[in-house]
XYZ file of C-alpha atoms in Angstrom:
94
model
C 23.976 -9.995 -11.367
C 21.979 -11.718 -8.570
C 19.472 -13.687 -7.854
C 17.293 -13.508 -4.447
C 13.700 -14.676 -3.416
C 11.485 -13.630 -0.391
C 8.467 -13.772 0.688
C 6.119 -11.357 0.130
C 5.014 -9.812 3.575
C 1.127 -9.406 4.375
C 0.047 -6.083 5.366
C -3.391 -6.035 7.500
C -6.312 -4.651 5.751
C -7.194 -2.322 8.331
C -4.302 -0.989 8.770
C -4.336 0.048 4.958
C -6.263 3.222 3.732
C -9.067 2.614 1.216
C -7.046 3.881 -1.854
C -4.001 0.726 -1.342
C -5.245 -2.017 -3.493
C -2.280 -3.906 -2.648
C -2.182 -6.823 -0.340
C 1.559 -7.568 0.248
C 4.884 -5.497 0.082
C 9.062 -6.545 -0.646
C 9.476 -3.368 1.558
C 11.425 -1.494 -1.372
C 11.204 2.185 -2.002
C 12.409 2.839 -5.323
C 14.253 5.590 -7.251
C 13.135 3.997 -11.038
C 14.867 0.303 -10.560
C 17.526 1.563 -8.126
C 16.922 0.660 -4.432
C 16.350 4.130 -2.692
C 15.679 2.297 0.656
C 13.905 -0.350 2.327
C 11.352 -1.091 5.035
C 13.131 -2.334 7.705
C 11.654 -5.739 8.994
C 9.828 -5.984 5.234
C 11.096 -8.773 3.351
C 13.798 -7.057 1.279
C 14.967 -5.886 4.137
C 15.158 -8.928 5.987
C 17.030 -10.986 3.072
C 20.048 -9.149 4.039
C 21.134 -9.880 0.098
C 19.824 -6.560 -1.174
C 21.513 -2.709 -0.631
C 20.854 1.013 -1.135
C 21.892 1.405 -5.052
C 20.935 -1.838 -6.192
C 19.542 -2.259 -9.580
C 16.629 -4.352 -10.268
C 17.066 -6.054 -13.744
C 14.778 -8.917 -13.370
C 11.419 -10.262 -11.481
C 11.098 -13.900 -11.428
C 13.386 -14.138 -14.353
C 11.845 -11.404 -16.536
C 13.729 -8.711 -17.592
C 11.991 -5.331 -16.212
C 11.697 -1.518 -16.763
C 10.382 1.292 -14.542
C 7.021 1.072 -16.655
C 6.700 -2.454 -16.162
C 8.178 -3.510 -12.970
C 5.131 -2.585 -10.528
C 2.488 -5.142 -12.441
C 5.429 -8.027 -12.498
C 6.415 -6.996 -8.788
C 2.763 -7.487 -7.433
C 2.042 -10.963 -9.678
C -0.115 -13.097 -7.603
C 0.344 -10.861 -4.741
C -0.342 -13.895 -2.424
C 1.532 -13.032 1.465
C 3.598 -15.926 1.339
C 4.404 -16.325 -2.048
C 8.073 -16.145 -3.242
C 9.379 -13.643 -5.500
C 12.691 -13.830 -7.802
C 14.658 -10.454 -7.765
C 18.080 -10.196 -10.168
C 20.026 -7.507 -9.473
C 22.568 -5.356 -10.598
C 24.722 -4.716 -7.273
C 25.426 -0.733 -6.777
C 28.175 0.873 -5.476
C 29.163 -0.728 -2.362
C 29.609 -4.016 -4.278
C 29.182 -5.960 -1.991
């Protein structure tokens, strides 16, 4: 397992359509808790510590699940704050 933090990255509000209630992004897209992809330039992206096939086990030290990992992802959804990911490395192992 392994432990990285980024920062969360801001997205404009106008740029945003009325149904995202979500200020900030790690750039992950998701396939349950396994890293599908990311946005390149986003945050996950740019911590160059994070892979296609990556598990997520925990956020900021809590152990999540598919149900739960989208309200401890957001938290205090500040741009700018830091965010704890563990992770189970996938295939690539690297």
């Amino acid at each position: 397992l392994r432990s990285i933090e980024s920062d969360l990255f801001a997205v404009p509000r106008n740029q945003s359509d009325s149904s995202f209630r979500t200020k900030s992004t790690v750039g992950l897209m998701l396939s349950d808790l396994i890293i599908d992809n990311m946005v390149v330039g986003g945050p996950a992206f740019n911590s160059q510590q994070l892979e296609k096939g990556d598990a997520i086990v925990k956020v900021d030290g809590v152990t999540v699940s598919a149900d739960n990992f989208h309200e401890k992802v957001v938290g205090c959804d500040e741009p700018g704050s830091l965010l704890t990911l563990t992770v189970s490395k996938g295939s690539t192992g690297k």
